Coordinates of C-alpha atoms in Angstrom, one line a residue:
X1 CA -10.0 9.8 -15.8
X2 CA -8.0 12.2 -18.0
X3 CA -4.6 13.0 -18.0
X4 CA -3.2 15.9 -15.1
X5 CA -3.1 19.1 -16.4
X6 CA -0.2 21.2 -15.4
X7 CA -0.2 24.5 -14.1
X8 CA 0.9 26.4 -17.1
X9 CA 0.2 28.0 -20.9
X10 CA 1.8 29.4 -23.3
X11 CA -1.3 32.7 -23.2
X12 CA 0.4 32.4 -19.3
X13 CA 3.7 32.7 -20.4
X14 CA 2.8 35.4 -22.6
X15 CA 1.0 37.7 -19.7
X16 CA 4.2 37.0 -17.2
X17 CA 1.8 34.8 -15.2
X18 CA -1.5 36.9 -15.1
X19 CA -3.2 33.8 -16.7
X20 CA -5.2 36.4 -18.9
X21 CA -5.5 35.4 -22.6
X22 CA -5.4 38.1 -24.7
X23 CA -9.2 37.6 -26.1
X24 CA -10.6 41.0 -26.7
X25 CA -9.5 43.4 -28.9
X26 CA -10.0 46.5 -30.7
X27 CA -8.6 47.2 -34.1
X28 CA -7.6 50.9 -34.4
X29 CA -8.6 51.6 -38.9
X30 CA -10.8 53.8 -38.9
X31 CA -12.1 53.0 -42.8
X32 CA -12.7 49.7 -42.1
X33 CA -16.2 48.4 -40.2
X34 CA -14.9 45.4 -39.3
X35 CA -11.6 46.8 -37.7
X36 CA -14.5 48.0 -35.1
X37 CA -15.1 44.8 -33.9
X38 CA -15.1 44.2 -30.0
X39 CA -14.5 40.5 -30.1
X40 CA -11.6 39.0 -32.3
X41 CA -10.0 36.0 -32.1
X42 CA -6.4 35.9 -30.8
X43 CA -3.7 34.9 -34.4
X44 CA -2.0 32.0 -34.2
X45 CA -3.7 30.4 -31.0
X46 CA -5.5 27.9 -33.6
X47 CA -9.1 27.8 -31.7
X48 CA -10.8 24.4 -33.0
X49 CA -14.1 24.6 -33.9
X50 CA -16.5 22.0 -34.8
X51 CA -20.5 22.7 -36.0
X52 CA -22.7 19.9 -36.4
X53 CA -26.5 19.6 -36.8
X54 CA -29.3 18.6 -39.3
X55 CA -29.1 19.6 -42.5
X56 CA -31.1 22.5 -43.2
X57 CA -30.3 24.1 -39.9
X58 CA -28.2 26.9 -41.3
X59 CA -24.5 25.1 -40.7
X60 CA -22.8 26.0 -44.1
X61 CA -24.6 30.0 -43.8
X62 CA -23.6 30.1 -40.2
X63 CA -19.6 28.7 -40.9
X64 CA -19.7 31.6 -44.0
X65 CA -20.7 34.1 -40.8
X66 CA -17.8 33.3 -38.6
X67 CA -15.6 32.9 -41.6
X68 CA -16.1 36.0 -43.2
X69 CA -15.9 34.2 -46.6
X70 CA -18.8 32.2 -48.2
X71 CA -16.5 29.2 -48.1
X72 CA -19.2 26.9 -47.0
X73 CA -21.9 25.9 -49.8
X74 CA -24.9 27.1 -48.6
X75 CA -28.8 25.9 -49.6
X76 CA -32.0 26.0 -48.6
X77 CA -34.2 24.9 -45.8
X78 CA -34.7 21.0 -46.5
X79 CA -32.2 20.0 -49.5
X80 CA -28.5 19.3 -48.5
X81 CA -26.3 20.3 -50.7
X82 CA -22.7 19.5 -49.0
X83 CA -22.9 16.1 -48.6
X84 CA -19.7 15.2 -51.0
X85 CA -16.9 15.1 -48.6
X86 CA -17.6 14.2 -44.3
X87 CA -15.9 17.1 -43.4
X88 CA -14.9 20.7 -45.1
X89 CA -12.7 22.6 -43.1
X90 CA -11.7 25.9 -42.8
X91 CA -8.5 27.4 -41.5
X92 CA -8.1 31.6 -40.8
X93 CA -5.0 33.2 -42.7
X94 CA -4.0 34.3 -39.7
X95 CA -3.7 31.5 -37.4
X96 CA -6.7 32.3 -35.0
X97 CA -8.9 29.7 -36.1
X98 CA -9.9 26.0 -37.8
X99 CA -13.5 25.5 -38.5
X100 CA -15.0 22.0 -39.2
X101 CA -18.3 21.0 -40.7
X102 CA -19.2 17.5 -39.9
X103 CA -21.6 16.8 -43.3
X104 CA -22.2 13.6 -43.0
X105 CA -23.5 13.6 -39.8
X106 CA -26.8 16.0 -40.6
X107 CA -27.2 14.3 -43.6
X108 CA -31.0 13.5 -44.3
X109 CA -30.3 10.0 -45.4
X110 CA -27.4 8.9 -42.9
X111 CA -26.3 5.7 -42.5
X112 CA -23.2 3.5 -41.1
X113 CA -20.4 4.2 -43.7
X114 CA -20.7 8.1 -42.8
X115 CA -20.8 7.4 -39.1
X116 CA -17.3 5.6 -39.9
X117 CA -16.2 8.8 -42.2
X118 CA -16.8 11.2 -39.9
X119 CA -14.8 9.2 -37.0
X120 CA -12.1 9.5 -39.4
X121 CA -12.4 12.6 -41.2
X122 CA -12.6 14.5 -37.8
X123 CA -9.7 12.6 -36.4
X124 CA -8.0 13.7 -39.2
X125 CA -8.9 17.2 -39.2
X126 CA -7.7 17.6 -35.6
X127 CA -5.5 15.5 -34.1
X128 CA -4.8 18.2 -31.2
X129 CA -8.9 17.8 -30.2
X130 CA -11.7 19.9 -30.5
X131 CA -12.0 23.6 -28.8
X132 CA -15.6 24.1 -29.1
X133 CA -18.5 21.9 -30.6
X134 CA -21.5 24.0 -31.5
X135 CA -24.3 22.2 -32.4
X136 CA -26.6 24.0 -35.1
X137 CA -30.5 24.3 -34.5
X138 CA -32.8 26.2 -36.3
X139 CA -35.6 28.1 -34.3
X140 CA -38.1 26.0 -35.2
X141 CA -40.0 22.8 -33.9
X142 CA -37.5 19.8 -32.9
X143 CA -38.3 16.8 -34.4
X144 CA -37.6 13.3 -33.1
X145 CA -34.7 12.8 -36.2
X146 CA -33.4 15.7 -34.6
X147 CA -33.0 14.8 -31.0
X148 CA -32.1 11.2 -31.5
X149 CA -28.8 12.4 -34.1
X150 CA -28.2 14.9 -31.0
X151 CA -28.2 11.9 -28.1
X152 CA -26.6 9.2 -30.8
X153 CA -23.3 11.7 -31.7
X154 CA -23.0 13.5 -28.0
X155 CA -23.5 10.3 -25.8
X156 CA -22.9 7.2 -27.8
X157 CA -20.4 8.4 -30.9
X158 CA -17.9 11.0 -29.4
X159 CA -18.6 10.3 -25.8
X160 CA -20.3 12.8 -23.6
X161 CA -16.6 14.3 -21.8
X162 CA -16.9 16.5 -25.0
X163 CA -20.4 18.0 -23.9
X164 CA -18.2 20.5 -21.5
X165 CA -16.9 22.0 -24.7
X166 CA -20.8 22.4 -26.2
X167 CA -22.9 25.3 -27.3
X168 CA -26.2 25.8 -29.0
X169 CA -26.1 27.8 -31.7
X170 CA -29.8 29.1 -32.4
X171 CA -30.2 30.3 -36.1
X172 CA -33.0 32.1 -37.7
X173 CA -33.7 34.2 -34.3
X174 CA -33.3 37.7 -34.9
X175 CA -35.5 38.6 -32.0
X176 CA -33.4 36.7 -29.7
X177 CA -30.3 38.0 -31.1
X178 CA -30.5 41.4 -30.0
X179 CA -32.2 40.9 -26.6
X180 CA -30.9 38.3 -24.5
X181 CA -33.9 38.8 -21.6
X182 CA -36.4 37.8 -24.1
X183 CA -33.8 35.1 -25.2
X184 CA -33.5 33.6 -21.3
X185 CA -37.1 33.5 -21.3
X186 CA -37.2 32.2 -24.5
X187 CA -35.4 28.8 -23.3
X188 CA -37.1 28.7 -20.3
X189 CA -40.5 28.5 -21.8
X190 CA -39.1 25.6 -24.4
X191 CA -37.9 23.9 -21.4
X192 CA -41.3 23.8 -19.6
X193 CA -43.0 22.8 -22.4
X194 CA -40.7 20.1 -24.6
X195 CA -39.0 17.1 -23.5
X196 CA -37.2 17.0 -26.8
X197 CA -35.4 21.1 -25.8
X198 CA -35.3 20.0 -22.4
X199 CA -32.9 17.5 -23.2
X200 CA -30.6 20.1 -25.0
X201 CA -30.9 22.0 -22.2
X202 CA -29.6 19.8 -19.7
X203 CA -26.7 18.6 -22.1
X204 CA -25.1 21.9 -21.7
X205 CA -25.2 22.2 -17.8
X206 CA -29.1 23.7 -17.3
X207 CA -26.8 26.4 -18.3
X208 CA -28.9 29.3 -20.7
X209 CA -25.4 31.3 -21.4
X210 CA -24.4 28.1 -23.2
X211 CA -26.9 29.4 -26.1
X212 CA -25.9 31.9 -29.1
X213 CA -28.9 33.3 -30.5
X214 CA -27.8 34.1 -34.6
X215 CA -30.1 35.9 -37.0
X216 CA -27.6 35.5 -40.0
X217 CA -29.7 36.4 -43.4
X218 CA -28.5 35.8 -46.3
X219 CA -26.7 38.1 -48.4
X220 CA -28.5 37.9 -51.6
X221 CA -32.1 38.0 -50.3
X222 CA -32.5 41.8 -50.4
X223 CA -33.7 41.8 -46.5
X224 CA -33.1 45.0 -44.5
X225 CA -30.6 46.0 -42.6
X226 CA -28.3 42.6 -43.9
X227 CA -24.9 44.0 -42.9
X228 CA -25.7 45.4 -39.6
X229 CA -27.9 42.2 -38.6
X230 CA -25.2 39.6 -40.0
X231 CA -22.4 42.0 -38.1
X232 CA -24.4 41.5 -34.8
X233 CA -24.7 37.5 -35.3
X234 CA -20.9 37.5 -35.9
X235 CA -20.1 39.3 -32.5
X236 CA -22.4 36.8 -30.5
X237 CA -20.6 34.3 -31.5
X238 CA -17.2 35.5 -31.1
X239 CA -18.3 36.2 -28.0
X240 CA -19.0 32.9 -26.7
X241 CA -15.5 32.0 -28.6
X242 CA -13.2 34.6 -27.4
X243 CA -14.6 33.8 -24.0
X244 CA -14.2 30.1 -24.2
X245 CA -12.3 28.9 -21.0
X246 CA -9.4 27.2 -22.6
X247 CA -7.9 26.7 -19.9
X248 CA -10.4 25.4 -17.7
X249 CA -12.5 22.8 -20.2
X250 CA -9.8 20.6 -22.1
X251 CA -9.9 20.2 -25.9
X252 CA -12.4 17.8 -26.2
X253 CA -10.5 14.4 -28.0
X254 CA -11.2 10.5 -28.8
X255 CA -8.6 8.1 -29.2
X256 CA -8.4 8.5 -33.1
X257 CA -7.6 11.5 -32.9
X258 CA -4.6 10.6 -30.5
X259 CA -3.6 8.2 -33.0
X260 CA -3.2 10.5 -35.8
X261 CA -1.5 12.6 -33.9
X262 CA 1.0 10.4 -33.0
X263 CA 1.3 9.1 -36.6
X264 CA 1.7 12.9 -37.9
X265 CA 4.3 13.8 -35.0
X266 CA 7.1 14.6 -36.8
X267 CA 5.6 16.4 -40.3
X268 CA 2.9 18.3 -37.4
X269 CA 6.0 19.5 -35.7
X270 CA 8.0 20.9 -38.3
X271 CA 4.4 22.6 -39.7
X272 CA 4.5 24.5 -36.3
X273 CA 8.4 25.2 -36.5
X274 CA 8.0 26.9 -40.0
X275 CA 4.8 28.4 -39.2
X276 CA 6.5 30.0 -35.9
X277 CA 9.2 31.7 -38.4
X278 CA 6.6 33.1 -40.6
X279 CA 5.3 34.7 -37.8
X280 CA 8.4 36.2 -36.3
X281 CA 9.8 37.6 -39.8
X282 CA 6.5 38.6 -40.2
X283 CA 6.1 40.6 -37.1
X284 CA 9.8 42.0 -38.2
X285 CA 8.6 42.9 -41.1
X286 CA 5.7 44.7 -39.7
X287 CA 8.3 46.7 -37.2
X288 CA 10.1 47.9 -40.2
X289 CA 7.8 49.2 -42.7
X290 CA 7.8 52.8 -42.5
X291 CA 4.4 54.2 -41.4
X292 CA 1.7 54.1 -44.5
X293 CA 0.0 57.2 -45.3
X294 CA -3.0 57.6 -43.5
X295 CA -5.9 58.9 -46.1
X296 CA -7.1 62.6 -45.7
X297 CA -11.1 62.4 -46.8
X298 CA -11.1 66.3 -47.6
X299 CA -7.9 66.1 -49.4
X300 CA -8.4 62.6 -51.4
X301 CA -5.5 61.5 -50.9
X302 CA -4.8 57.7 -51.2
X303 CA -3.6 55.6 -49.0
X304 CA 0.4 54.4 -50.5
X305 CA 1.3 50.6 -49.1
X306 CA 4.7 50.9 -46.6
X307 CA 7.6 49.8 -48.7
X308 CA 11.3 48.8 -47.6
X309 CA 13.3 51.2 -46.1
X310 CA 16.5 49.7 -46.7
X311 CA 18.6 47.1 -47.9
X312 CA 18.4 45.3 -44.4
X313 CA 14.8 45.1 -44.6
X314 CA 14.5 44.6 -48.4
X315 CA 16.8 40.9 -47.6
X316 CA 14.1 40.6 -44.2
X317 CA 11.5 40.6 -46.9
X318 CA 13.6 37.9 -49.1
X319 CA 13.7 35.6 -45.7
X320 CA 10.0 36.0 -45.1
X321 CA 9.3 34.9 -48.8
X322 CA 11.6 31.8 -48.1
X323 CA 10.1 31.1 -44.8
X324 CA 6.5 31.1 -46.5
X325 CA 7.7 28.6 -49.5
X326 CA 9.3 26.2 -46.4
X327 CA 5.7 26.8 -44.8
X328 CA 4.1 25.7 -47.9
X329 CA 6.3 22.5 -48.2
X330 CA 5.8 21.6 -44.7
X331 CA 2.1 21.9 -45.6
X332 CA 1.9 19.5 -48.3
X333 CA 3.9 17.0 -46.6
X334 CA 1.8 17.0 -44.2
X335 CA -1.0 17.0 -46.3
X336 CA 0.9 13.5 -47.9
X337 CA 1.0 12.0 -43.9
X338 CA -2.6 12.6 -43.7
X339 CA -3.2 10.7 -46.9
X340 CA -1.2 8.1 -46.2
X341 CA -2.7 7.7 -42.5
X342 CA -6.6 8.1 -44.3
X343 CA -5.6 5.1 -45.9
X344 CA -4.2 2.7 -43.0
X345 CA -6.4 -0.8 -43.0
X346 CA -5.3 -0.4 -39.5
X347 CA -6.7 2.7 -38.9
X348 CA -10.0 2.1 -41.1
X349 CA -10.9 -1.0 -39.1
X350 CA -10.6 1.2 -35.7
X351 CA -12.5 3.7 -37.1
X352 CA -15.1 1.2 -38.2
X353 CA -14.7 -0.8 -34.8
X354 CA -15.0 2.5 -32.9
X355 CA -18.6 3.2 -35.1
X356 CA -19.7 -0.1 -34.3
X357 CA -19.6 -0.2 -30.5
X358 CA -21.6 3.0 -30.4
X359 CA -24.4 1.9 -32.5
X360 CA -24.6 -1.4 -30.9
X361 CA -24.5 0.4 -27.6
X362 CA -27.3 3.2 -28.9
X363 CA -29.9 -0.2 -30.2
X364 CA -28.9 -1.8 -26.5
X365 CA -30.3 1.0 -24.7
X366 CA -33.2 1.9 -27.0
X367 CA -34.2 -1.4 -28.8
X368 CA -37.2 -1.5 -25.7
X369 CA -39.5 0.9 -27.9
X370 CA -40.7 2.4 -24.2
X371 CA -40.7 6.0 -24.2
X372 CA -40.1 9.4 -25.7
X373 CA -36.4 8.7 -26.5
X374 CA -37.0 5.1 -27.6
X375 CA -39.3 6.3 -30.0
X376 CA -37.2 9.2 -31.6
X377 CA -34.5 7.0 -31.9
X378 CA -36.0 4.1 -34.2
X379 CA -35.8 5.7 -37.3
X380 CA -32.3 6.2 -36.5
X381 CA -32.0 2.7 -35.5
X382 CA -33.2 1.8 -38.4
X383 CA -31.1 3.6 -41.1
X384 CA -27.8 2.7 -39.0
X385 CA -28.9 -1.4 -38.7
X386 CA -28.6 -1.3 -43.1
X387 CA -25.0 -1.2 -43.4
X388 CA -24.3 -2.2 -39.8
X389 CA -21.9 -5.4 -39.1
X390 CA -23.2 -6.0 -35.9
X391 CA -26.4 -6.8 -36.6
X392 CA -25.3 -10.1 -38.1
X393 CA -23.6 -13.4 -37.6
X394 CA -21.6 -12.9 -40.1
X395 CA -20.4 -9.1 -39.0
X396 CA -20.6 -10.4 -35.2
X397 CA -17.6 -12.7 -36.4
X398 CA -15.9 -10.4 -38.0
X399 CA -16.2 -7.7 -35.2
X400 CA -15.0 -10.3 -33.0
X401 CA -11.7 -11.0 -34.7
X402 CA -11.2 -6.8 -35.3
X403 CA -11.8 -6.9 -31.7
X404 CA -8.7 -9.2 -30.8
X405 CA -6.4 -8.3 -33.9
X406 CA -6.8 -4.9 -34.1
X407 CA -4.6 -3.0 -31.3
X408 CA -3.7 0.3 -32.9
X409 CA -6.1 2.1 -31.9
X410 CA -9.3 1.1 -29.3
X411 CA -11.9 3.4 -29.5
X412 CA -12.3 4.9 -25.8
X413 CA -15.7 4.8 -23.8
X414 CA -15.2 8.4 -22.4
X415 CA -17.4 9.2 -19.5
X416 CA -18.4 13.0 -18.3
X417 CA -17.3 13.4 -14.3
X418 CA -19.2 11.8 -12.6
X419 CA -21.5 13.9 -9.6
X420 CA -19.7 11.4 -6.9
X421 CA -16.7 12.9 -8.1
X422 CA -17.4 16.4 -8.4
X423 CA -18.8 16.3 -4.8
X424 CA -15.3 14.8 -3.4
X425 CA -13.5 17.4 -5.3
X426 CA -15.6 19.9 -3.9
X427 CA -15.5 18.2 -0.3
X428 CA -11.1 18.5 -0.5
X429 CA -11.6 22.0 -1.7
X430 CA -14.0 23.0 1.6
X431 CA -11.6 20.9 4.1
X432 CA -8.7 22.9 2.3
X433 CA -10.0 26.3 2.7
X434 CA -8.0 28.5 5.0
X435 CA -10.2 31.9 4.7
X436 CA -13.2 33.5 4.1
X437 CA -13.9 33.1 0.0
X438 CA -13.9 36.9 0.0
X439 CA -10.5 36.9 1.4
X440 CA -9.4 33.9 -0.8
X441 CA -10.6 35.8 -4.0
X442 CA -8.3 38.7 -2.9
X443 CA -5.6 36.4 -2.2
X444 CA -6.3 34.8 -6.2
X445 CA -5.8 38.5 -7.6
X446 CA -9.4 38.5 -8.1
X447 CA -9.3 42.1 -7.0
X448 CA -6.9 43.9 -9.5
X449 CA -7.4 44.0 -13.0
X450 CA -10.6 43.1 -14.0
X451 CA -11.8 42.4 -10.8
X452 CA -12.6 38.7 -11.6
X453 CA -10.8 35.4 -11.9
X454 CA -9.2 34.2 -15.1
X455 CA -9.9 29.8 -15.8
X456 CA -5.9 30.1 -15.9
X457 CA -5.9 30.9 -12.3
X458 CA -9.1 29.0 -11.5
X459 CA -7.4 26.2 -12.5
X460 CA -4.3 27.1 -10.4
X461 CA -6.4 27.2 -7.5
X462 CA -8.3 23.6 -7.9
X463 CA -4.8 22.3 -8.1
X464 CA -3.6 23.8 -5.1
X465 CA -6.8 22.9 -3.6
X466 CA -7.1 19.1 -4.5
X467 CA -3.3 17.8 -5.8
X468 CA -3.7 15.9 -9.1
X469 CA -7.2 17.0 -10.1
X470 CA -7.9 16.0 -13.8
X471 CA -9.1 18.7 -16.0
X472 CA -12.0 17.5 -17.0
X473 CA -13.4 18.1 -13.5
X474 CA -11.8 21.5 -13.4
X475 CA -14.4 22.1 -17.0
X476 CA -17.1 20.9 -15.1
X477 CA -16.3 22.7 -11.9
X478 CA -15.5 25.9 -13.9
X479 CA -19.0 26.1 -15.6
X480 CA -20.9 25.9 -11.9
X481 CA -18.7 28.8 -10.9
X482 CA -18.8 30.7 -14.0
X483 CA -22.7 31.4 -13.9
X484 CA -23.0 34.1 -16.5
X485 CA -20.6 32.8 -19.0
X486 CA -18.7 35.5 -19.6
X487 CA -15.4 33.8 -19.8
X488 CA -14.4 35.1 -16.1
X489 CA -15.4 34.4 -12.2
X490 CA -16.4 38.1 -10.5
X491 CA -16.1 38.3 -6.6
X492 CA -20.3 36.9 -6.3
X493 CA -19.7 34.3 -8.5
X494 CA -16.9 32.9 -6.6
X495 CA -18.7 33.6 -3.3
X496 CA -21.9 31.6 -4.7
X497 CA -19.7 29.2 -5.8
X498 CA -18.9 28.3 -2.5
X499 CA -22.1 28.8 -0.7
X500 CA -24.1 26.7 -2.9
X501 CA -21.6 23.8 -3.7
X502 CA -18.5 23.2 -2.1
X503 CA -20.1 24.3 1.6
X504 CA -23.0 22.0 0.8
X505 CA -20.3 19.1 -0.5
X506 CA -20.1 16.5 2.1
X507 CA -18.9 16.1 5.8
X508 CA -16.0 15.9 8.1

């Protein structure tokens, strides 16, 4: 079970309790395409994203995409060509975003030691947990190398609690980009035909709006329409971003990245405490700037920058230099924590303890050979048993004296909810009910604003509903009530909601 969420957030806070995040948004320059975008990622509410996948799937072309820099080395179809480092990371000037690539993982020729890198690396990249995983998957047969990384990482390495913060990202499907009918049906044929996309399927929920279709070209290959067809990939994604219930499904975390955060506490808090007052003298600053010229196209004329006004605001922009050079400072040092941390026997041996116990698990529950999983998973098997302690008296030893010595950090077994669990939530929530869920979604505010319900006050109402509910069920329970995945419950949603699982959920 996971720790109680409370009833509040700062996005709360900010909307004075109408538990609506401020995800879309419409930039108002004219001159500029991208100011035209529907979907855009809220600054400074640091949305933690993690991609994984083969290599060769399109993960370095698709983390240029929602960059909007090619920051990501990119290659072809079969040859990897970022396998250096078990992680490159990504952070948004302003604030809105961290983007990990787990390398190692999708590497063609993986093994133990990058099983133990990643562990680490990805701890150390985000000690606050992971927003969103998207898994990478080019539109293109699945083979069993494939689907056995997919079960090994999602049910055996991380733990499968983190498969309520999973989407499918689908490269190299222009088609299905544009027309999400012919995408639905698209899935639904691969599920009827292939255990291997079946699997996928039901690792996400049975859920279809858990999929983001990408077409993505590259730049330099002189295809048609490149811009436009790259600009409508980057939308589908920020879609499925921007709508992201943050506070419905928890950030998904492991107990090494607990760890780090609790080793990093103080330089990670005054990071956030300088960051803060780069953000408030910059929004000053911003307030004080006298209006820029806005450019006539008949007349040419240019567009001039704002400058100072006054003296006041000319000593605000010495303040806001100072704050960023503090920022920078903080940065470093923290960078130096992180180092120092990376280094920690303690914390190498959990990490290679944590690595371990999930291999050894994955060969328990595969060694039998018998069936389609078994056999997708030897190879694996076999690549992970070369540099795996485990395996042999010698290394069972060893792992046996980590096991008692080492008490820093244990690597947690996290389970998903369980269905017995979701049904007695659901059970408390129809003994509970006072009214009609038409009446109830009225009473929720369901009916003003948007005419829908916000995971904010979703959440608010599972915790009225069944006192000291963990949020992990309230992820789970949020996905079977938010059917269409658009980031909000509408008044049939909620009504189905109840009708087809919490009237069906047990007896008095």
């Amino acid at each position: 079970m996971g720790q109680q969420i409370g009833c509040c957030s700062k996005e709360e806070e900010l909307a004075e309790g109408d538990g609506e995040a401020p995800v879309e948004q419409v930039q108002e320059e004219e001159d500029d395409p991208k100011a035209r975008r529907k979907w855009v990622l809220p600054p400074n509410q640091k949305l933690t994203v993690m991609m994984f996948g083969m290599t060769g799937a399109g993960k370095s072309s698709l983390g240029n995409l929602i960059a909007d820099s090619q920051i990501f080395d990119s290659g072809d179809d079969t040859a990897s060509v970022t396998n250096l480092d078990s992680i490159m990371k990504y952070e948004a000037e302003d604030g809105s975003l961290v983007l990990l690539d787990t390398i190692g993982l999708g590497d063609t020729e993986i093994n133990q030691e990058k099983v133990v890198a990643s562990i680490r690396d990805v701890a150390l990249s985000a000690p606050n947990g992971v927003d969103c995983l998207l898994y990478v998957m080019k539109n293109a047969r699945i083979t069993d190398d494939a689907i056995a990384r997919l079960i090994f990482v999602t049910e055996y390495l991380w733990g499968d609690d983190g498969l309520l913060n999973l989407y499918i990202v689908v490269t190299n499907a222009p088609r299905y980009s544009k027309n999400r009918k012919d995408a639905d049906d698209w899935i639904q044929r691969q599920v009827e035909m292939n255990w291997r996309f079946k699997h996928i399927y039901s690792i996400v929920g049975n859920n279809p709006n858990r999929f983001i279709f990408v077409d993505n070209p590259d730049p330099s290959s002189g295809e048609p329409e490149i811009e436009e067809r790259r600009e409508t990939s980057h939308q589908q994604v920020y879609r499925a971003l921007c709508k992201h219930p943050r506070d419905a499904v928890p950030p998904f975390t492991q107990a090494s990245m607990t760890k780090v955060a609790e080793l990093t506490k103080q330089e990670r808090e005054d990071l956030d405490q300088k960051e803060k007052e780069v953000q408030r003298l910059t929004a000053e600053v911003k307030q004080t700037k006298k209006p820029a010229k806005k450019q006539d196209k008949k007349a040419g004329i240019v567009k001039e920058p704002a400058e100072p006004s006054s003296h006041a605001d000319a000593e605000l922009e010495r303040y806001l230099q100072k704050a960023r050079e503090d920022m920078k400072l903080a940065q470093k040092a923290m960078q130096v924590k992180l180092d120092e941390v990376k280094k920690d026997s303690a914390f190498q041996e959990a990490a290679q303890m944590q690595a371990d116990k999930a291999t050894a698990r994955f060969a328990q529950d595969f060694k039998s050979g018998q069936g389609d999983k078994a056999q997708a998973a030897s190879r694996l098997m076999s690549a992970l048993r070369q540099r795996f302690s485990l395996f042999s008296d010698k290394g069972s030893k060893e792992q046996k004296a980590k096991t008692t010595t080492t008490t820093v950090m244990e690597a947690a077994v996290v389970q998903k909810p369980t269905e017995e669990q979701i049904q007695d939530i659901l059970n408390k929530i129809r003994k509970s009910k006072q009214e009609p869920p038409a009446q109830l979604f009225k009473s929720l505010g369901g009916w003003s604003g948007a005419g829908a319900i916000s995971p904010m006050v979703f959440t608010k109402f599972l915790l009225t509903a069944v006192p000291g509910v963990q949020q992990a069920h309230v992820g789970a329970l949020w996905w079977r009530a938010d059917t269409n995945g658009d980031g909000q419950v509408d008044l049939q949603e909620f009504k189905d909601f109840f009708e087809n699982h919490v009237n069906k959920a047990g007896s008095d």
